[in-house]
């Protein structure tokens, strides 16, 4: 209600919050599993519950409404997203299933729903947490195959500026979207180009 009051409506919903506690099945912690479910899978549905009426209004007023959920493609036969632990995957793929179901439910109203997932590791606090917030480990991981968050931002912008009545129910990979939008050099997003020294690179993502 406060958002609508301040901005006059809602045109975009982004579901990107997540709790990450991957663990082998025999070592699942019930409290952490419940927390992952509540934040990662349940919250996007409840947030949408409150946003959908405003998104429908946005569509009627021609403002091109979108729902974007940060979750992996549902594909049981290729390479699994990482971390691939079942307790984490059931929550993340639940996000994707919910997004695809919303796309089907809202298509007739002109509200789009898509998902977005990175092709590589992205230099974020969530990934830093998985690396134990150790500066050397984090830098080594990203130097090998990491990109900066700008690729996700550019991909999201391309999705938001697409026609909501035509681009929906897609399980998107960031690099595919930016290439489709005209990017000819994906290396501009490489973490390795964010600084000459480890300190230069890490100052963008860690408090050293």
PDB file of C-alpha atoms in Angstrom:
ATOM      1  CA  UNK A   1       0.000   0.000   0.000  1.00  0.00           C
ATOM      2  CA  UNK A   2       2.831   2.413   0.827  1.00  0.00           C
ATOM      3  CA  UNK A   3       4.520   1.695  -2.509  1.00  0.00           C
ATOM      4  CA  UNK A   4       1.329   2.360  -4.447  1.00  0.00           C
ATOM      5  CA  UNK A   5       0.730   5.516  -2.442  1.00  0.00           C
ATOM      6  CA  UNK A   6       4.251   6.787  -3.112  1.00  0.00           C
ATOM      7  CA  UNK A   7       4.554   5.856  -6.786  1.00  0.00           C
ATOM      8  CA  UNK A   8       0.970   5.651  -7.980  1.00  0.00           C
ATOM      9  CA  UNK A   9       1.057   1.963  -8.841  1.00  0.00           C
ATOM     10  CA  UNK A  10       3.237  -1.090  -9.432  1.00  0.00           C
ATOM     11  CA  UNK A  11       4.553  -2.000 -12.881  1.00  0.00           C
ATOM     12  CA  UNK A  12       7.340  -4.453 -12.014  1.00  0.00           C
ATOM     13  CA  UNK A  13       7.765  -7.181  -9.404  1.00  0.00           C
ATOM     14  CA  UNK A  14      11.231  -8.696  -8.971  1.00  0.00           C
ATOM     15  CA  UNK A  15      11.580 -11.806  -6.825  1.00  0.00           C
ATOM     16  CA  UNK A  16      15.277 -12.088  -6.030  1.00  0.00           C
ATOM     17  CA  UNK A  17      15.446 -12.729  -2.288  1.00  0.00           C
ATOM     18  CA  UNK A  18      16.852 -16.113  -1.373  1.00  0.00           C
ATOM     19  CA  UNK A  19      18.253 -18.049   1.564  1.00  0.00           C
ATOM     20  CA  UNK A  20      21.125 -20.370   0.668  1.00  0.00           C
ATOM     21  CA  UNK A  21      21.963 -23.269   2.959  1.00  0.00           C
ATOM     22  CA  UNK A  22      22.850 -26.153   0.612  1.00  0.00           C
ATOM     23  CA  UNK A  23      23.507 -29.452   2.360  1.00  0.00           C
ATOM     24  CA  UNK A  24      23.603 -33.167   1.578  1.00  0.00           C
ATOM     25  CA  UNK A  25      20.209 -34.746   2.172  1.00  0.00           C
ATOM     26  CA  UNK A  26      21.327 -36.732   5.233  1.00  0.00           C
ATOM     27  CA  UNK A  27      22.524 -33.492   6.853  1.00  0.00           C
ATOM     28  CA  UNK A  28      19.453 -31.316   6.178  1.00  0.00           C
ATOM     29  CA  UNK A  29      18.756 -28.878   9.005  1.00  0.00           C
ATOM     30  CA  UNK A  30      14.998 -28.496   9.442  1.00  0.00           C
ATOM     31  CA  UNK A  31      15.100 -24.858  10.569  1.00  0.00           C
ATOM     32  CA  UNK A  32      17.281 -23.875   7.640  1.00  0.00           C
ATOM     33  CA  UNK A  33      15.125 -25.852   5.224  1.00  0.00           C
ATOM     34  CA  UNK A  34      12.023 -24.048   6.491  1.00  0.00           C
ATOM     35  CA  UNK A  35      13.797 -20.696   6.180  1.00  0.00           C
ATOM     36  CA  UNK A  36      14.824 -21.445   2.587  1.00  0.00           C
ATOM     37  CA  UNK A  37      11.262 -22.454   1.739  1.00  0.00           C
ATOM     38  CA  UNK A  38       9.757 -19.383   3.374  1.00  0.00           C
ATOM     39  CA  UNK A  39      12.085 -16.873   1.718  1.00  0.00           C
ATOM     40  CA  UNK A  40      12.828 -18.565  -1.594  1.00  0.00           C
ATOM     41  CA  UNK A  41       9.584 -20.287  -2.574  1.00  0.00           C
ATOM     42  CA  UNK A  42       6.726 -19.037  -0.401  1.00  0.00           C
ATOM     43  CA  UNK A  43       7.577 -15.320  -0.393  1.00  0.00           C
ATOM     44  CA  UNK A  44       7.360 -14.795  -4.192  1.00  0.00           C
ATOM     45  CA  UNK A  45       3.826 -16.209  -4.197  1.00  0.00           C
ATOM     46  CA  UNK A  46       2.692 -14.028  -1.306  1.00  0.00           C
ATOM     47  CA  UNK A  47       4.366 -10.946  -2.765  1.00  0.00           C
ATOM     48  CA  UNK A  48       2.635 -11.614  -6.074  1.00  0.00           C
ATOM     49  CA  UNK A  49      -0.679 -12.003  -4.249  1.00  0.00           C
ATOM     50  CA  UNK A  50      -0.459  -8.365  -3.188  1.00  0.00           C
ATOM     51  CA  UNK A  51       1.092  -7.033  -6.408  1.00  0.00           C
ATOM     52  CA  UNK A  52      -1.052  -8.764  -9.044  1.00  0.00           C
ATOM     53  CA  UNK A  53      -4.084  -6.456  -8.696  1.00  0.00           C
ATOM     54  CA  UNK A  54      -1.810  -3.477  -9.333  1.00  0.00           C
ATOM     55  CA  UNK A  55      -0.022  -5.245 -12.193  1.00  0.00           C
ATOM     56  CA  UNK A  56      -3.373  -5.928 -13.842  1.00  0.00           C
ATOM     57  CA  UNK A  57      -4.223  -2.253 -13.500  1.00  0.00           C
ATOM     58  CA  UNK A  58      -0.816  -1.409 -14.994  1.00  0.00           C
ATOM     59  CA  UNK A  59      -1.625  -3.569 -18.021  1.00  0.00           C
ATOM     60  CA  UNK A  60      -4.998  -1.871 -18.498  1.00  0.00           C
ATOM     61  CA  UNK A  61      -3.235   1.496 -18.451  1.00  0.00           C
ATOM     62  CA  UNK A  62      -0.633   0.345 -20.982  1.00  0.00           C
ATOM     63  CA  UNK A  63       2.373   0.435 -18.650  1.00  0.00           C
ATOM     64  CA  UNK A  64       3.857  -2.932 -19.695  1.00  0.00           C
ATOM     65  CA  UNK A  65       3.880  -4.892 -16.380  1.00  0.00           C
ATOM     66  CA  UNK A  66       6.396  -7.646 -15.674  1.00  0.00           C
ATOM     67  CA  UNK A  67       7.154 -10.201 -12.978  1.00  0.00           C
ATOM     68  CA  UNK A  68      10.762 -11.395 -12.937  1.00  0.00           C
ATOM     69  CA  UNK A  69      11.909 -14.240 -10.704  1.00  0.00           C
ATOM     70  CA  UNK A  70      15.593 -15.020 -10.196  1.00  0.00           C
ATOM     71  CA  UNK A  71      15.591 -18.803 -10.464  1.00  0.00           C
ATOM     72  CA  UNK A  72      17.043 -21.515 -12.719  1.00  0.00           C
ATOM     73  CA  UNK A  73      15.489 -23.227 -15.724  1.00  0.00           C
ATOM     74  CA  UNK A  74      13.732 -26.470 -14.840  1.00  0.00           C
ATOM     75  CA  UNK A  75      15.810 -29.030 -16.697  1.00  0.00           C
ATOM     76  CA  UNK A  76      16.384 -32.442 -15.175  1.00  0.00           C
ATOM     77  CA  UNK A  77      18.475 -33.793 -18.055  1.00  0.00           C
ATOM     78  CA  UNK A  78      21.261 -31.243 -18.598  1.00  0.00           C
ATOM     79  CA  UNK A  79      23.771 -29.706 -16.227  1.00  0.00           C
ATOM     80  CA  UNK A  80      22.198 -28.973 -12.867  1.00  0.00           C
ATOM     81  CA  UNK A  81      22.405 -25.433 -11.483  1.00  0.00           C
ATOM     82  CA  UNK A  82      24.833 -25.004  -8.619  1.00  0.00           C
ATOM     83  CA  UNK A  83      24.672 -25.683  -5.757  1.00  0.00           C
ATOM     84  CA  UNK A  84      22.665 -28.734  -6.807  1.00  0.00           C
ATOM     85  CA  UNK A  85      21.794 -30.067  -3.334  1.00  0.00           C
ATOM     86  CA  UNK A  86      18.161 -31.267  -3.264  1.00  0.00           C
ATOM     87  CA  UNK A  87      17.195 -29.065  -0.285  1.00  0.00           C
ATOM     88  CA  UNK A  88      18.224 -25.964  -2.266  1.00  0.00           C
ATOM     89  CA  UNK A  89      16.994 -27.131  -5.673  1.00  0.00           C
ATOM     90  CA  UNK A  90      13.470 -27.928  -4.487  1.00  0.00           C
ATOM     91  CA  UNK A  91      13.170 -24.315  -3.313  1.00  0.00           C
ATOM     92  CA  UNK A  92      14.753 -22.646  -6.363  1.00  0.00           C
ATOM     93  CA  UNK A  93      12.929 -24.770  -8.919  1.00  0.00           C
ATOM     94  CA  UNK A  94       9.756 -24.164  -6.945  1.00  0.00           C
ATOM     95  CA  UNK A  95      10.296 -20.479  -7.703  1.00  0.00           C
ATOM     96  CA  UNK A  96      10.523 -21.257 -11.419  1.00  0.00           C
ATOM     97  CA  UNK A  97       7.440 -23.454 -11.400  1.00  0.00           C
ATOM     98  CA  UNK A  98       5.495 -20.716  -9.635  1.00  0.00           C
ATOM     99  CA  UNK A  99       6.667 -18.104 -12.151  1.00  0.00           C
ATOM    100  CA  UNK A 100       5.659 -20.248 -15.119  1.00  0.00           C
ATOM    101  CA  UNK A 101       2.251 -20.912 -13.561  1.00  0.00           C
ATOM    102  CA  UNK A 102       1.782 -17.162 -13.001  1.00  0.00           C
ATOM    103  CA  UNK A 103       2.691 -16.511 -16.631  1.00  0.00           C
ATOM    104  CA  UNK A 104      -0.092 -18.862 -17.654  1.00  0.00           C
ATOM    105  CA  UNK A 105      -2.546 -17.392 -15.157  1.00  0.00           C
ATOM    106  CA  UNK A 106      -1.855 -13.758 -16.064  1.00  0.00           C
ATOM    107  CA  UNK A 107      -1.332 -14.018 -19.820  1.00  0.00           C
ATOM    108  CA  UNK A 108      -4.901 -12.980 -20.594  1.00  0.00           C
ATOM    109  CA  UNK A 109      -4.418  -9.804 -18.537  1.00  0.00           C
ATOM    110  CA  UNK A 110      -1.239  -8.734 -20.342  1.00  0.00           C
ATOM    111  CA  UNK A 111       1.038  -9.312 -17.348  1.00  0.00           C
ATOM    112  CA  UNK A 112       4.308 -11.080 -18.155  1.00  0.00           C
ATOM    113  CA  UNK A 113       6.164 -13.494 -15.864  1.00  0.00           C
ATOM    114  CA  UNK A 114       9.654 -14.771 -16.644  1.00  0.00           C
ATOM    115  CA  UNK A 115      12.684 -16.143 -14.818  1.00  0.00           C
ATOM    116  CA  UNK A 116      16.330 -15.105 -15.043  1.00  0.00           C
ATOM    117  CA  UNK A 117      19.430 -17.116 -14.137  1.00  0.00           C
ATOM    118  CA  UNK A 118      23.156 -16.476 -14.670  1.00  0.00           C
ATOM    119  CA  UNK A 119      25.282 -18.489 -17.077  1.00  0.00           C
ATOM    120  CA  UNK A 120      28.271 -18.121 -14.740  1.00  0.00           C
ATOM    121  CA  UNK A 121      28.988 -17.290 -11.126  1.00  0.00           C
ATOM    122  CA  UNK A 122      28.012 -13.698 -10.323  1.00  0.00           C
ATOM    123  CA  UNK A 123      30.032 -11.608  -7.853  1.00  0.00           C
ATOM    124  CA  UNK A 124      27.377 -11.168  -5.157  1.00  0.00           C
ATOM    125  CA  UNK A 125      27.183 -11.404  -1.372  1.00  0.00           C
ATOM    126  CA  UNK A 126      25.301 -14.698  -1.640  1.00  0.00           C
ATOM    127  CA  UNK A 127      28.178 -16.316  -3.510  1.00  0.00           C
ATOM    128  CA  UNK A 128      30.649 -14.723  -1.119  1.00  0.00           C
ATOM    129  CA  UNK A 129      28.786 -16.402   1.737  1.00  0.00           C
ATOM    130  CA  UNK A 130      29.153 -19.799   0.070  1.00  0.00           C
ATOM    131  CA  UNK A 131      32.901 -19.164  -0.148  1.00  0.00           C
ATOM    132  CA  UNK A 132      33.056 -18.433   3.568  1.00  0.00           C
ATOM    133  CA  UNK A 133      33.644 -14.710   2.896  1.00  0.00           C
ATOM    134  CA  UNK A 134      37.314 -15.500   2.424  1.00  0.00           C
ATOM    135  CA  UNK A 135      38.814 -12.834   0.124  1.00  0.00           C
ATOM    136  CA  UNK A 136      41.359 -15.101  -1.610  1.00  0.00           C
ATOM    137  CA  UNK A 137      38.852 -17.891  -2.223  1.00  0.00           C
ATOM    138  CA  UNK A 138      36.252 -15.443  -3.529  1.00  0.00           C
ATOM    139  CA  UNK A 139      38.691 -13.748  -5.891  1.00  0.00           C
ATOM    140  CA  UNK A 140      40.047 -17.061  -7.180  1.00  0.00           C
ATOM    141  CA  UNK A 141      36.539 -18.369  -7.904  1.00  0.00           C
ATOM    142  CA  UNK A 142      35.437 -15.260  -9.760  1.00  0.00           C
ATOM    143  CA  UNK A 143      38.715 -14.883 -11.668  1.00  0.00           C
ATOM    144  CA  UNK A 144      38.214 -18.392 -13.051  1.00  0.00           C
ATOM    145  CA  UNK A 145      34.654 -17.971 -14.324  1.00  0.00           C
ATOM    146  CA  UNK A 146      32.854 -15.055 -12.732  1.00  0.00           C
ATOM    147  CA  UNK A 147      30.969 -12.023 -13.995  1.00  0.00           C
ATOM    148  CA  UNK A 148      29.845  -8.769 -12.394  1.00  0.00           C
ATOM    149  CA  UNK A 149      26.184  -8.114 -11.461  1.00  0.00           C
ATOM    150  CA  UNK A 150      25.861  -5.681 -14.387  1.00  0.00           C
ATOM    151  CA  UNK A 151      25.076  -8.553 -16.742  1.00  0.00           C
ATOM    152  CA  UNK A 152      22.047  -9.446 -14.624  1.00  0.00           C
ATOM    153  CA  UNK A 153      20.953  -5.802 -14.493  1.00  0.00           C
ATOM    154  CA  UNK A 154      21.242  -5.396 -18.268  1.00  0.00           C
ATOM    155  CA  UNK A 155      19.394  -8.648 -18.898  1.00  0.00           C
ATOM    156  CA  UNK A 156      16.607  -7.610 -16.521  1.00  0.00           C
ATOM    157  CA  UNK A 157      16.301  -4.226 -18.243  1.00  0.00           C
ATOM    158  CA  UNK A 158      15.980  -5.943 -21.626  1.00  0.00           C
ATOM    159  CA  UNK A 159      13.193  -8.131 -20.249  1.00  0.00           C
ATOM    160  CA  UNK A 160      11.359  -5.216 -18.617  1.00  0.00           C
ATOM    161  CA  UNK A 161      11.433  -3.211 -21.830  1.00  0.00           C
ATOM    162  CA  UNK A 162      10.077  -6.100 -23.901  1.00  0.00           C
ATOM    163  CA  UNK A 163       6.361  -6.224 -24.603  1.00  0.00           C
ATOM    164  CA  UNK A 164       4.644  -7.890 -21.664  1.00  0.00           C
ATOM    165  CA  UNK A 165       1.884  -9.300 -23.841  1.00  0.00           C
ATOM    166  CA  UNK A 166       4.442 -11.018 -26.078  1.00  0.00           C
ATOM    167  CA  UNK A 167       7.444 -11.977 -23.944  1.00  0.00           C
ATOM    168  CA  UNK A 168       6.273 -14.206 -21.112  1.00  0.00           C
ATOM    169  CA  UNK A 169       6.736 -17.728 -19.693  1.00  0.00           C
ATOM    170  CA  UNK A 170      10.444 -17.725 -20.579  1.00  0.00           C
ATOM    171  CA  UNK A 171      13.170 -19.310 -18.467  1.00  0.00           C
ATOM    172  CA  UNK A 172      15.976 -16.923 -19.404  1.00  0.00           C
ATOM    173  CA  UNK A 173      19.762 -17.096 -19.129  1.00  0.00           C
ATOM    174  CA  UNK A 174      21.409 -13.686 -18.713  1.00  0.00           C
ATOM    175  CA  UNK A 175      23.989 -13.943 -21.497  1.00  0.00           C
ATOM    176  CA  UNK A 176      21.382 -15.084 -24.019  1.00  0.00           C
ATOM    177  CA  UNK A 177      19.251 -12.047 -23.219  1.00  0.00           C
ATOM    178  CA  UNK A 178      22.028  -9.460 -23.485  1.00  0.00           C
ATOM    179  CA  UNK A 179      23.288 -10.954 -26.745  1.00  0.00           C
ATOM    180  CA  UNK A 180      19.766 -10.839 -28.118  1.00  0.00           C
ATOM    181  CA  UNK A 181      19.602  -7.200 -26.985  1.00  0.00           C
ATOM    182  CA  UNK A 182      22.717  -6.371 -28.991  1.00  0.00           C
ATOM    183  CA  UNK A 183      25.740  -7.100 -26.779  1.00  0.00           C
ATOM    184  CA  UNK A 184      28.627  -8.225 -28.998  1.00  0.00           C
ATOM    185  CA  UNK A 185      31.309  -8.659 -26.346  1.00  0.00           C
ATOM    186  CA  UNK A 186      30.402 -10.566 -23.197  1.00  0.00           C
ATOM    187  CA  UNK A 187      33.862  -9.987 -21.758  1.00  0.00           C
ATOM    188  CA  UNK A 188      32.745  -6.509 -20.654  1.00  0.00           C
ATOM    189  CA  UNK A 189      31.035  -8.298 -17.767  1.00  0.00           C
ATOM    190  CA  UNK A 190      34.063 -10.369 -16.705  1.00  0.00           C
ATOM    191  CA  UNK A 191      34.966 -10.027 -13.048  1.00  0.00           C
ATOM    192  CA  UNK A 192      38.637 -10.157 -14.045  1.00  0.00           C
ATOM    193  CA  UNK A 193      38.243  -6.762 -15.737  1.00  0.00           C
ATOM    194  CA  UNK A 194      36.877  -5.054 -12.618  1.00  0.00           C
ATOM    195  CA  UNK A 195      40.344  -4.290 -11.226  1.00  0.00           C
ATOM    196  CA  UNK A 196      44.065  -4.874 -11.704  1.00  0.00           C
ATOM    197  CA  UNK A 197      44.745  -6.188  -8.205  1.00  0.00           C
ATOM    198  CA  UNK A 198      42.762  -8.436  -5.911  1.00  0.00           C
ATOM    199  CA  UNK A 199      42.048  -5.484  -3.651  1.00  0.00           C
ATOM    200  CA  UNK A 200      40.765  -3.428  -6.575  1.00  0.00           C
ATOM    201  CA  UNK A 201      38.412  -6.196  -7.619  1.00  0.00           C
ATOM    202  CA  UNK A 202      37.167  -7.093  -4.161  1.00  0.00           C
ATOM    203  CA  UNK A 203      36.434  -3.534  -3.041  1.00  0.00           C
ATOM    204  CA  UNK A 204      33.319  -3.629  -5.243  1.00  0.00           C
ATOM    205  CA  UNK A 205      31.871  -6.679  -3.473  1.00  0.00           C
ATOM    206  CA  UNK A 206      33.475  -6.929  -0.012  1.00  0.00           C
ATOM    207  CA  UNK A 207      34.186  -4.641   2.913  1.00  0.00           C
ATOM    208  CA  UNK A 208      37.927  -5.130   3.339  1.00  0.00           C
TER     209      UNK A 208
END
